[in-house]
Amino acid sequence: MRKLHFLILSLILSIGLFFRTYQIIERFEFAHDADLYSWIVKDIVVNHHFRLIGQLTSAPGIFIGPLFYYLLVPFFILAKMDPVGVLIPSIILGIFTMFSYYYVFSRLFNQEIGLIGAFLYAVLLATIGSDRWVVPTVTSSIWSIWYFFIIVKFSQRDFSVLPFLGILIGLIWHIHIALVPILITIPIVLIRTRKIPGLKQIIGFLLITLLASSPFIIFEARHNFSQTRSMFNNFTANFGMDKNISEIKELVLGSQNNNAKLNLDPASKFSLEVEPQTPKIGDTVNLKITTKNPKYSTLVIITDCGNPKQFEIGSITAVFKWSTVTCSEGNHKIIAIARTSTDPPLKIIFDKFINVLGKENTNINNLFIFPLHLPGTIQYIVTIVILLSPLFAWRMKSLTTDQFLICYAWILAVFLFFSFSSIIVSEYYLASISVIFISSITVILHKIYQIKPLGQYFIPFLLFLLLTKNFLYYISLENYDKGYLEKKALVEYIAKDMQENDYPCIGISYITALGENTGFRYLFYINKIHLIHPSLDVPVYNIFIPEEFSQDKTKQKFGHIAVTTPTNAPPKEIIQKSCQTPNTNLTDSMLGYTD
């Protein structure tokens, strides 16, 4: 029996490994996040910078901790600083997470439930995607399953896991602040059990928590607790009366702009920055607007040309990507506005709660239904059923009352946290809830499996159908080739063409769909390409995404990316003079990066 059990577990891990490695390099996306973590690893390895922070998050003033980036360092070095090395830790973490589901469910329930839970995590498309997505939040699933284990152990009055809780709390900053609200389950469980750990256990827990949180504590002490204050500001930024502050500025296309002149009146406490400072027609321009007054929680930019002509976001800082393809050269007006909400606070909270619920509806669809497309009404019914799955499991006596309460305290804590916060919610912020649904569905499936003889045929058949559906989808999925391999080949082509034409430096002009002009910067760095801002005094290569944006028959295509080489390069003397400019690839700012 043990041998059969081991063989089934090995088969499950092998299936999960297949899904996490199939065409892993061919489907390796390399965009802004990849540029960002590569740049931070470069800072650690090349600049020997001992970092206390990683990237800036979408929550204003809050950073990711540095652990993820230090984890990548040995794999970058192993791959000779090629970012493809990051795929190794993503595979290892994926395998470990699958095994963690098996171990946790086996310990909390039984080994059959452990096998079902590990199988679900191994084959569900959403969990496969999250394991293959190389970002700091890739460890959210591991954190969530082990926190679930610890909090259920607490409900059983087992405090031997307290040191591990200290480690998990310390790791939150290194993963994502979206994990913070789940900690509310700790006092809820302690109140339910009417028991607290011993003094020695508490002291040990506090020491481990302090040690695990030391990078965060040191950074906060050095920077006047800036992140802590930003976190509190995020819960006050939504609420205010109907007030607007606005200013009109002029942006010049075709010549350099001075960001100092674009800064708005200090009295209004908000500013506007433009990148690049010398935008050309066809460029995607980053318009960064920031307000230092959290009550002005909605930021708006209105332009007189381009696409789109109006941007709006509920945040105290934002970067808008503005395509200037349809603009003309010369002066263009930009109206920057910061305003408070006109709605009463309760309506704001309710609207945000509905928005969070909508995001979770998408997550549930991606987790259990995708790639099937159900009618909207049926999809919502499925979402309601999944949301009620802990209740069903409790009624079937597959979850204890304490486990049932933990499930809904977890879900409600996440929903309310983002309902009261000014943070703009993305679906992956709610990813920790998936462990609740997977555990509930797992114990329900096991309960049905115990119904003899029907259940013992039906559940394996159902799981086989799930595997078949996802396997057929995955191997038949057509990849839109604009990732790592295509960008690497394109940059190497440019480097070779530069060498053949003896260009000491070049300019790069991106003609791309909105947000697609990313993922090249680190590749230019490792190919030792000296970049300066495009002008008539330097050879300029044009990069097109998708490649259909270029009608030039001489373009070189790399998947769905194309590049055209300089047609009228300036004289060598002018190029040499222009190339005395420092490498802007090293000096320009990068969204989310801080030294």
Coordinates of C-alpha atoms in Angstrom, one line a residue:
M1 CA 0.0 0.0 0.0
R2 CA 2.8 2.4 0.9
K3 CA 4.6 1.5 -2.4
L4 CA 1.4 2.3 -4.4
H5 CA 1.0 5.5 -2.4
F6 CA 4.5 6.5 -3.2
L7 CA 4.1 5.7 -6.9
I8 CA 0.9 7.8 -7.1
L9 CA 2.6 10.8 -5.5
S10 CA 5.6 10.4 -7.8
L11 CA 3.3 10.3 -10.8
I12 CA 1.5 13.5 -9.6
L13 CA 4.8 15.3 -9.1
S14 CA 5.9 14.2 -12.6
I15 CA 2.7 15.4 -14.2
G16 CA 3.1 18.8 -12.4
L17 CA 6.8 18.9 -13.4
F18 CA 5.7 18.4 -17.1
F19 CA 3.2 21.3 -16.9
R20 CA 5.9 23.6 -15.3
T21 CA 8.6 22.8 -17.8
Y22 CA 6.9 22.2 -21.1
Q23 CA 8.3 24.7 -23.6
I24 CA 9.5 26.8 -20.6
I25 CA 12.1 28.8 -22.5
E26 CA 9.9 29.2 -25.6
R27 CA 7.1 30.6 -23.5
F28 CA 9.3 32.6 -21.1
E29 CA 7.8 36.1 -21.0
F30 CA 10.3 38.8 -20.7
A31 CA 8.8 42.3 -20.0
H32 CA 9.0 45.0 -17.4
D33 CA 9.0 42.7 -14.4
A34 CA 11.9 40.7 -15.9
D35 CA 13.8 43.9 -16.7
L36 CA 13.3 45.0 -13.1
Y37 CA 14.4 41.9 -11.3
S38 CA 17.4 41.5 -13.7
W39 CA 18.4 45.1 -13.0
I40 CA 18.2 44.6 -9.3
V41 CA 20.2 41.3 -9.5
K42 CA 22.8 43.2 -11.6
D43 CA 23.0 45.9 -8.9
I44 CA 23.7 43.2 -6.3
V45 CA 26.2 41.2 -8.3
V46 CA 28.0 43.8 -10.4
N47 CA 27.6 46.9 -8.2
H48 CA 28.1 44.9 -5.0
H49 CA 25.1 46.8 -3.5
F50 CA 23.8 45.2 -0.3
R51 CA 20.1 45.9 -0.8
L52 CA 17.5 46.1 1.9
I53 CA 14.7 46.6 -0.7
G54 CA 13.6 45.2 -4.0
Q55 CA 11.2 46.9 -6.4
L56 CA 8.6 49.5 -5.7
T57 CA 5.1 48.0 -5.6
S58 CA 1.9 49.4 -7.1
A59 CA 1.0 50.5 -3.5
P60 CA 2.5 54.0 -3.3
G61 CA 5.6 54.1 -1.1
I62 CA 5.8 50.4 -0.4
F63 CA 8.6 48.1 -1.6
I64 CA 9.1 44.4 -2.0
G65 CA 11.7 43.0 0.3
P66 CA 15.1 41.8 -1.2
L67 CA 14.9 38.1 -0.5
F68 CA 13.5 37.1 -4.0
Y69 CA 16.3 38.9 -5.7
Y70 CA 19.0 37.3 -3.6
L71 CA 17.4 34.0 -4.3
L72 CA 17.9 34.7 -8.1
V73 CA 21.6 35.7 -7.7
P74 CA 23.2 32.2 -7.8
F75 CA 21.1 31.2 -10.8
F76 CA 22.0 34.4 -12.7
I77 CA 25.7 33.6 -11.9
L78 CA 25.2 30.0 -13.0
A79 CA 23.8 31.2 -16.3
K80 CA 26.6 33.8 -16.7
M81 CA 24.1 36.6 -16.0
D82 CA 21.7 35.4 -18.6
P83 CA 18.2 35.9 -17.2
V84 CA 17.1 32.5 -18.5
G85 CA 18.7 31.2 -15.2
V86 CA 15.6 32.3 -13.3
L87 CA 13.6 29.4 -14.7
I88 CA 15.5 27.0 -12.5
P89 CA 14.3 28.3 -9.1
S90 CA 10.8 28.7 -10.5
I91 CA 10.7 24.9 -11.3
I92 CA 12.2 24.0 -7.9
L93 CA 9.6 26.2 -6.1
G94 CA 6.8 24.7 -8.2
I95 CA 7.8 21.1 -7.2
F96 CA 8.2 22.1 -3.6
T97 CA 4.7 23.7 -3.6
M98 CA 3.1 20.6 -5.0
F99 CA 4.8 18.5 -2.3
S100 CA 3.8 21.0 0.3
Y101 CA 0.1 20.6 -0.6
Y102 CA 0.5 16.8 -0.3
Y103 CA 2.3 17.1 3.1
V104 CA 0.0 19.7 4.6
F105 CA -3.2 18.0 3.6
S106 CA -1.9 14.6 4.7
R107 CA -1.0 15.9 8.1
L108 CA -4.2 17.9 8.6
F109 CA -6.6 15.3 7.0
N110 CA -5.3 12.1 5.6
Q111 CA -3.0 10.8 2.8
E112 CA -5.8 10.3 0.3
I113 CA -6.8 14.0 0.7
G114 CA -3.1 14.9 0.4
L115 CA -2.9 13.1 -3.0
I116 CA -6.0 14.8 -4.3
G117 CA -4.9 18.2 -3.1
A118 CA -1.4 17.8 -4.7
F119 CA -3.0 16.6 -7.9
L120 CA -5.3 19.6 -8.1
Y121 CA -2.4 22.0 -7.5
A122 CA -0.3 20.1 -10.1
V123 CA -2.8 20.3 -13.0
L124 CA -4.9 23.4 -12.5
L125 CA -4.1 26.0 -15.2
A126 CA -4.0 28.9 -12.8
T127 CA -1.5 27.3 -10.4
I128 CA 0.6 26.2 -13.3
G129 CA 0.7 29.7 -14.6
S130 CA 1.5 31.2 -11.2
D131 CA 4.4 28.8 -10.8
R132 CA 5.8 29.7 -14.2
W133 CA 5.4 33.4 -13.7
V134 CA 8.8 34.6 -12.4
V135 CA 8.0 37.5 -10.0
P136 CA 8.4 38.0 -6.2
T137 CA 4.8 36.8 -5.7
V138 CA 5.7 33.4 -7.1
T139 CA 6.2 32.2 -3.5
S140 CA 2.7 33.3 -2.5
S141 CA 1.4 29.7 -2.9
I142 CA 4.1 28.2 -0.7
W143 CA 3.5 30.9 2.0
S144 CA -0.3 30.4 1.9
I145 CA -0.3 26.6 2.2
W146 CA 2.2 26.6 5.1
Y147 CA 0.3 29.4 6.8
F148 CA -2.9 27.3 6.4
F149 CA -1.1 24.4 8.1
I150 CA 0.1 26.6 11.0
I151 CA -3.2 28.3 11.6
V152 CA -5.1 24.9 11.6
K153 CA -2.5 23.5 14.0
F154 CA -3.2 26.5 16.3
S155 CA -6.9 25.7 16.2
Q156 CA -5.9 22.2 17.4
R157 CA -4.0 23.9 20.3
D158 CA -0.7 22.8 18.8
F159 CA 1.8 25.7 19.3
S160 CA 4.9 23.8 18.3
V161 CA 4.6 25.5 14.9
L162 CA 5.0 28.9 16.4
P163 CA 8.6 29.5 15.3
F164 CA 7.5 28.8 11.7
L165 CA 4.8 31.4 12.0
G166 CA 7.5 33.9 13.0
I167 CA 9.4 33.1 9.8
L168 CA 6.2 33.4 7.6
I169 CA 5.4 36.8 9.1
G170 CA 8.9 38.0 8.4
L171 CA 8.6 36.8 4.8
I172 CA 5.4 38.8 4.0
W173 CA 7.3 41.9 3.1
H174 CA 9.5 39.8 0.7
I175 CA 6.4 38.4 -1.1
H176 CA 3.4 40.9 -1.0
I177 CA 1.5 43.0 1.4
A178 CA -1.7 41.3 0.3
L179 CA -0.8 38.6 2.8
V180 CA -1.0 41.0 5.7
P181 CA -4.8 40.8 6.3
I182 CA -4.7 37.0 6.7
L183 CA -2.9 37.4 10.0
I184 CA -6.3 38.4 11.5
T185 CA -6.9 34.6 11.7
I186 CA -4.4 34.3 14.5
P187 CA -6.3 36.2 17.2
I188 CA -9.6 34.6 16.0
V189 CA -8.2 31.1 16.5
L190 CA -6.6 32.0 19.9
I191 CA -10.0 33.3 21.1
R192 CA -11.7 30.2 19.8
T193 CA -9.2 27.8 21.5
R194 CA -9.2 29.9 24.7
K195 CA -5.5 29.0 25.1
I196 CA -2.3 31.0 24.4
P197 CA 1.3 29.7 24.0
G198 CA 3.6 29.5 26.9
L199 CA 6.0 32.4 27.8
K200 CA 9.0 30.7 26.4
Q201 CA 7.2 29.9 23.1
I202 CA 6.1 33.6 22.8
I203 CA 9.6 34.9 23.5
G204 CA 11.0 32.5 20.9
F205 CA 8.3 33.5 18.4
L206 CA 9.0 37.2 18.9
L207 CA 12.8 36.7 18.5
I208 CA 12.4 34.7 15.3
T209 CA 9.8 37.3 13.9
L210 CA 12.2 40.1 14.6
L211 CA 15.1 38.3 13.0
A212 CA 13.0 37.4 9.9
S213 CA 11.7 41.0 9.7
S214 CA 15.2 42.6 10.2
P215 CA 15.6 43.9 6.7
F216 CA 12.3 45.6 6.9
I217 CA 13.0 47.0 10.4
I218 CA 16.4 48.3 9.4
F219 CA 15.1 50.0 6.3
E220 CA 12.2 51.6 8.2
A221 CA 14.5 52.8 10.9
R222 CA 16.8 54.4 8.3
H223 CA 14.0 56.0 6.3
N224 CA 11.8 57.4 9.0
F225 CA 9.3 54.5 8.8
S226 CA 8.3 55.7 5.3
Q227 CA 6.6 52.4 4.3
T228 CA 4.7 52.2 7.5
R229 CA 3.3 55.7 7.0
S230 CA 2.5 54.9 3.4
M231 CA 0.6 51.8 4.5
F232 CA -1.6 53.9 6.8
N233 CA -2.0 56.6 4.1
N234 CA -3.4 53.9 1.8
F235 CA -6.4 53.6 4.1
T236 CA -7.1 57.3 4.2
A237 CA -6.6 58.2 0.5
N238 CA -10.1 57.2 -0.7
F239 CA -12.1 59.6 1.5
G240 CA -12.7 63.3 1.1
M241 CA -15.1 65.9 -0.2
D242 CA -15.7 67.0 -3.8
K243 CA -12.5 69.0 -4.5
N244 CA -10.2 69.3 -7.5
I245 CA -6.8 70.7 -8.1
S246 CA -5.6 71.0 -11.7
E247 CA -3.0 72.7 -13.9
I248 CA -2.2 73.0 -17.6
K249 CA 1.3 72.2 -18.9
E250 CA 2.8 72.1 -22.3
L251 CA 4.7 69.1 -23.6
V252 CA 6.9 69.5 -26.7
L253 CA 7.2 66.6 -29.2
G254 CA 10.4 66.5 -31.1
S255 CA 12.6 68.4 -28.6
Q256 CA 13.7 68.0 -25.0
N257 CA 11.4 68.8 -22.1
N258 CA 12.5 70.0 -18.8
N259 CA 10.8 68.0 -16.0
A260 CA 11.5 70.9 -13.6
K261 CA 9.2 73.1 -15.7
L262 CA 6.6 70.4 -15.8
N263 CA 6.4 70.2 -12.0
L264 CA 3.1 71.5 -10.9
D265 CA 2.5 74.2 -8.3
P266 CA 4.0 73.1 -4.9
A267 CA 1.0 74.5 -3.2
S268 CA -1.2 71.8 -4.9
K269 CA 1.3 69.1 -3.7
F270 CA 1.4 67.1 -6.9
S271 CA 3.8 66.8 -9.8
L272 CA 4.1 65.6 -13.4
E273 CA 7.1 63.9 -15.0
V274 CA 7.6 62.9 -18.6
E275 CA 9.8 60.0 -19.9
P276 CA 11.5 60.1 -22.2
Q277 CA 12.3 63.8 -21.9
T278 CA 12.7 64.0 -25.7
P279 CA 9.6 62.2 -27.0
K280 CA 9.2 61.8 -30.7
I281 CA 6.0 61.1 -32.6
G282 CA 5.2 57.4 -32.4
D283 CA 6.9 57.0 -29.0
T284 CA 5.0 55.7 -26.0
V285 CA 5.4 58.4 -23.4
N286 CA 5.3 57.7 -19.7
L287 CA 3.4 60.4 -17.9
K288 CA 4.0 60.1 -14.1
I289 CA 1.7 62.0 -11.9
T290 CA 2.1 62.0 -8.1
T291 CA 0.2 63.7 -5.3
K292 CA 1.6 64.1 -1.8
N293 CA -1.8 64.7 -0.3
P294 CA -3.6 61.3 0.2
K295 CA -7.1 62.8 0.1
Y296 CA -6.6 63.5 -3.6
S297 CA -7.1 59.9 -4.4
T298 CA -8.1 60.1 -8.1
L299 CA -5.5 61.2 -10.7
V300 CA -6.5 62.3 -14.2
I301 CA -4.5 63.4 -17.2
I302 CA -6.1 64.8 -20.3
T303 CA -4.1 65.3 -23.5
D304 CA -5.0 67.0 -26.8
C305 CA -3.8 64.2 -29.1
G306 CA -2.7 60.6 -29.1
N307 CA -4.3 57.6 -27.6
P308 CA -5.9 57.5 -25.1
K309 CA -6.7 61.2 -24.6
Q310 CA -7.8 60.8 -21.0
F311 CA -6.4 58.7 -18.2
E312 CA -7.9 58.2 -14.8
I313 CA -6.9 56.0 -11.8
G314 CA -7.8 55.8 -8.2
S315 CA -4.3 56.2 -6.6
I316 CA -2.0 58.8 -5.1
T317 CA 0.7 58.0 -7.7
A318 CA 0.4 56.6 -11.2
V319 CA 2.3 56.2 -14.5
F320 CA 0.2 56.5 -17.6
K321 CA 1.4 55.2 -21.0
W322 CA 0.5 57.7 -23.8
S323 CA 0.9 56.7 -27.4
T324 CA 1.8 59.7 -29.6
V325 CA 1.4 57.9 -33.0
T326 CA -1.4 60.3 -34.1
C327 CA 0.2 63.5 -32.7
S328 CA 2.0 66.2 -34.6
E329 CA 5.3 67.8 -33.8
G330 CA 5.3 70.9 -31.6
N331 CA 3.6 72.0 -28.4
H332 CA 0.7 69.9 -26.9
K333 CA -1.4 70.7 -23.8
I334 CA -1.5 68.3 -20.9
I335 CA -4.1 68.9 -18.2
A336 CA -3.2 67.2 -14.9
I337 CA -5.9 66.9 -12.3
A338 CA -6.0 65.4 -8.8
R339 CA -9.4 65.2 -7.1
T340 CA -11.2 63.7 -4.2
S341 CA -14.1 61.3 -4.6
T342 CA -17.6 62.8 -4.8
D343 CA -19.2 59.7 -3.2
P344 CA -19.7 59.2 0.5
P345 CA -17.2 56.9 2.2
L346 CA -19.7 54.0 2.6
K347 CA -20.5 53.9 -1.1
I348 CA -16.7 54.0 -2.0
I349 CA -16.1 51.0 0.3
F350 CA -19.1 49.1 -1.1
D351 CA -18.0 49.8 -4.7
K352 CA -14.5 48.6 -4.0
F353 CA -15.9 45.5 -2.3
I354 CA -17.9 44.7 -5.4
N355 CA -14.8 45.3 -7.5
V356 CA -12.8 42.9 -5.3
L357 CA -15.6 40.3 -5.7
G358 CA -15.4 40.7 -9.4
K359 CA -11.6 40.1 -9.4
E360 CA -12.2 37.0 -7.3
N361 CA -14.8 35.9 -9.8
T362 CA -12.1 36.1 -12.5
N363 CA -9.7 34.1 -10.3
I364 CA -12.2 31.3 -9.6
N365 CA -13.0 31.1 -13.3
N366 CA -9.3 30.9 -14.2
L367 CA -8.7 28.3 -11.4
F368 CA -11.5 25.8 -12.0
I369 CA -13.2 26.6 -15.4
F370 CA -10.7 28.1 -17.9
P371 CA -10.3 27.5 -20.8
L372 CA -14.0 26.7 -21.0
H373 CA -16.1 29.8 -21.6
L374 CA -19.4 29.7 -19.7
P375 CA -22.2 32.2 -20.1
G376 CA -22.0 35.0 -17.6
T377 CA -24.9 33.9 -15.4
I378 CA -23.6 30.3 -15.1
Q379 CA -20.1 31.6 -14.4
Y380 CA -21.4 33.7 -11.5
I381 CA -23.3 30.6 -10.2
V382 CA -20.1 28.6 -10.3
T383 CA -18.3 31.4 -8.3
I384 CA -21.0 31.4 -5.7
V385 CA -20.8 27.6 -5.4
I386 CA -17.0 27.9 -5.0
L387 CA -17.3 30.7 -2.4
L388 CA -19.7 28.5 -0.5
S389 CA -17.5 25.4 -0.7
P390 CA -16.1 25.7 2.8
L391 CA -19.7 25.8 4.1
F392 CA -20.6 22.7 2.1
A393 CA -17.4 20.9 3.4
W394 CA -18.4 21.9 6.9
R395 CA -21.9 20.6 6.5
M396 CA -20.5 17.4 5.1
K397 CA -18.3 17.2 8.3
S398 CA -15.2 17.3 6.1
L399 CA -14.1 20.5 7.8
T400 CA -14.3 21.2 11.5
T401 CA -16.0 24.3 12.8
D402 CA -12.6 25.9 13.5
Q403 CA -11.4 25.1 10.0
F404 CA -14.7 26.5 8.6
L405 CA -14.2 29.8 10.5
I406 CA -10.6 30.0 9.5
C407 CA -11.7 29.7 5.8
Y408 CA -14.2 32.5 5.9
A409 CA -12.1 34.8 8.2
W410 CA -9.3 34.4 5.6
I411 CA -11.6 35.3 2.7
L412 CA -13.3 38.2 4.4
A413 CA -10.1 39.7 5.7
V414 CA -8.6 39.9 2.2
F415 CA -11.9 41.3 0.8
L416 CA -12.2 44.0 3.5
F417 CA -8.5 44.9 3.4
F418 CA -8.7 45.9 -0.3
S419 CA -12.2 47.4 0.1
F420 CA -10.8 49.9 2.6
S421 CA -7.4 50.4 0.9
S422 CA -6.7 52.8 -1.9
I423 CA -4.5 50.2 -3.6
I424 CA -5.6 49.4 -7.1
V425 CA -6.4 45.7 -6.9
S426 CA -5.1 43.1 -9.4
E427 CA -6.3 39.6 -9.5
Y428 CA -3.1 38.1 -8.2
Y429 CA -3.4 40.2 -5.0
L430 CA -6.2 37.8 -4.0
A431 CA -4.1 34.6 -4.9
S432 CA -3.8 33.5 -1.3
I433 CA -7.5 32.7 -1.2
S434 CA -6.9 29.9 -3.7
V435 CA -5.6 27.6 -0.9
I436 CA -9.0 27.9 0.8
F437 CA -10.9 26.8 -2.2
I438 CA -8.5 24.0 -3.2
S439 CA -8.6 22.6 0.3
S440 CA -12.4 22.8 0.5
I441 CA -12.9 21.2 -3.0
T442 CA -10.3 18.6 -2.1
V443 CA -12.1 17.4 1.1
I444 CA -15.5 17.4 -0.7
L445 CA -14.1 15.3 -3.6
H446 CA -12.7 12.9 -1.0
K447 CA -16.0 12.7 0.8
I448 CA -17.7 11.8 -2.5
Y449 CA -14.9 9.3 -3.2
Q450 CA -15.8 7.4 0.0
I451 CA -19.3 6.7 -1.4
K452 CA -18.9 3.1 -2.5
P453 CA -18.8 2.0 -5.2
L454 CA -20.0 5.0 -7.3
G455 CA -17.6 7.6 -5.8
Q456 CA -14.5 5.4 -6.2
Y457 CA -15.1 5.4 -10.0
F458 CA -16.6 8.9 -10.4
I459 CA -13.8 10.9 -8.7
P460 CA -10.9 9.3 -10.5
F461 CA -12.8 9.7 -13.8
L462 CA -13.5 13.4 -12.9
L463 CA -9.8 14.1 -12.1
F464 CA -8.8 12.3 -15.3
L465 CA -11.1 14.6 -17.3
L466 CA -9.6 17.6 -15.6
L467 CA -6.1 16.4 -16.5
T468 CA -7.1 15.7 -20.1
K469 CA -8.8 19.0 -20.6
N470 CA -5.8 21.0 -19.3
F471 CA -3.2 18.8 -21.0
L472 CA -4.9 19.2 -24.4
Y473 CA -5.2 22.9 -23.9
Y474 CA -1.6 23.3 -22.8
I475 CA 0.0 21.4 -25.7
S476 CA -2.2 23.0 -28.3
L477 CA -1.8 26.6 -27.0
E478 CA -0.3 28.8 -29.7
N479 CA 2.3 31.0 -28.1
Y480 CA 2.4 34.7 -29.3
D481 CA 6.2 34.9 -29.9
K482 CA 7.4 38.1 -28.3
G483 CA 9.2 36.8 -25.2
Y484 CA 12.7 36.1 -24.1
L485 CA 13.9 34.2 -27.1
E486 CA 12.7 36.7 -29.6
K487 CA 13.9 39.8 -27.7
K488 CA 17.3 38.1 -27.1
A489 CA 17.7 37.3 -30.8
L490 CA 16.7 40.8 -31.8
V491 CA 19.2 42.5 -29.4
E492 CA 21.9 40.2 -30.6
Y493 CA 21.1 41.1 -34.2
I494 CA 21.4 44.8 -33.3
A495 CA 24.7 44.2 -31.6
K496 CA 26.1 42.4 -34.6
D497 CA 24.8 45.1 -37.0
M498 CA 26.4 47.8 -34.8
Q499 CA 29.7 45.9 -35.0
E500 CA 29.6 45.5 -38.7
N501 CA 28.8 49.2 -39.2
D502 CA 31.3 50.3 -36.5
Y503 CA 28.6 52.3 -34.5
P504 CA 30.0 53.2 -31.1
C505 CA 26.4 53.9 -29.8
I506 CA 22.9 53.9 -31.1
G507 CA 19.4 55.2 -30.3
I508 CA 16.3 52.9 -30.0
S509 CA 12.9 54.0 -31.0
Y510 CA 9.9 51.9 -29.9
I511 CA 6.8 51.7 -32.1
T512 CA 4.7 49.4 -30.1
A513 CA 1.3 48.6 -28.7
L514 CA 0.7 50.2 -25.4
G515 CA 3.1 48.8 -22.7
E516 CA 5.0 46.6 -25.1
N517 CA 8.2 48.6 -25.1
T518 CA 9.7 46.7 -22.2
G519 CA 11.9 43.7 -21.6
F520 CA 14.9 45.0 -23.7
R521 CA 16.8 47.1 -21.3
Y522 CA 18.7 44.3 -19.5
L523 CA 19.4 42.5 -22.7
F524 CA 21.0 45.6 -24.1
Y525 CA 23.1 45.8 -21.0
I526 CA 24.4 42.2 -21.2
N527 CA 25.2 42.8 -24.9
K528 CA 27.2 45.9 -23.9
I529 CA 25.3 48.2 -26.2
H530 CA 25.8 51.9 -25.6
L531 CA 22.4 53.6 -25.9
I532 CA 21.6 57.3 -26.1
H533 CA 18.3 59.0 -26.7
P534 CA 17.3 58.9 -30.4
S535 CA 18.2 62.0 -32.5
L536 CA 19.4 62.9 -35.9
D537 CA 22.9 62.7 -34.6
V538 CA 23.0 59.0 -33.9
P539 CA 22.0 55.8 -35.8
V540 CA 18.5 54.8 -34.7
Y541 CA 17.0 51.3 -34.8
N542 CA 13.2 51.1 -34.8
I543 CA 11.6 48.2 -32.8
F544 CA 8.0 47.3 -33.7
I545 CA 5.6 45.2 -31.6
P546 CA 3.6 43.7 -33.2
E547 CA 5.8 43.5 -36.3
E548 CA 2.8 44.4 -38.5
F549 CA 3.3 48.0 -37.3
S550 CA 6.1 48.2 -39.8
Q551 CA 5.5 48.0 -43.6
D552 CA 9.2 48.2 -44.3
K553 CA 10.2 45.2 -46.5
T554 CA 13.8 45.3 -45.2
K555 CA 12.7 44.7 -41.6
Q556 CA 14.1 41.8 -39.7
K557 CA 11.4 39.7 -37.9
F558 CA 11.9 37.8 -34.6
G559 CA 8.5 36.1 -33.9
H560 CA 6.0 39.0 -33.7
I561 CA 8.8 41.6 -33.1
A562 CA 10.5 43.4 -36.0
V563 CA 13.4 45.8 -36.2
T564 CA 14.6 48.2 -38.9
T565 CA 18.2 49.3 -39.2
P566 CA 19.3 52.9 -39.6
T567 CA 18.8 54.2 -43.2
N568 CA 20.4 57.6 -43.1
A569 CA 23.2 57.3 -40.5
P570 CA 25.0 60.6 -39.7
P571 CA 28.7 61.1 -40.5
K572 CA 31.2 59.2 -38.3
E573 CA 32.4 62.5 -36.6
I574 CA 28.9 63.5 -35.5
I575 CA 28.2 60.0 -34.2
Q576 CA 31.5 60.0 -32.3
K577 CA 30.6 63.3 -30.7
S578 CA 27.1 62.2 -29.8
C579 CA 28.4 59.0 -28.3
Q580 CA 30.4 61.0 -25.7
T581 CA 27.0 61.1 -23.9
P582 CA 26.8 58.7 -21.0
N583 CA 25.0 55.4 -21.7
T584 CA 21.4 56.3 -21.0
N585 CA 20.6 52.6 -20.6
L586 CA 22.5 52.9 -17.4
T587 CA 21.5 56.4 -16.3
D588 CA 17.8 56.6 -17.2
S589 CA 15.4 55.9 -14.4
M590 CA 13.4 52.6 -14.5
L591 CA 9.8 52.4 -13.3
G592 CA 9.8 50.6 -9.9
Y593 CA 13.6 50.6 -9.5
T594 CA 15.3 52.4 -6.6
D595 CA 19.0 52.4 -5.8

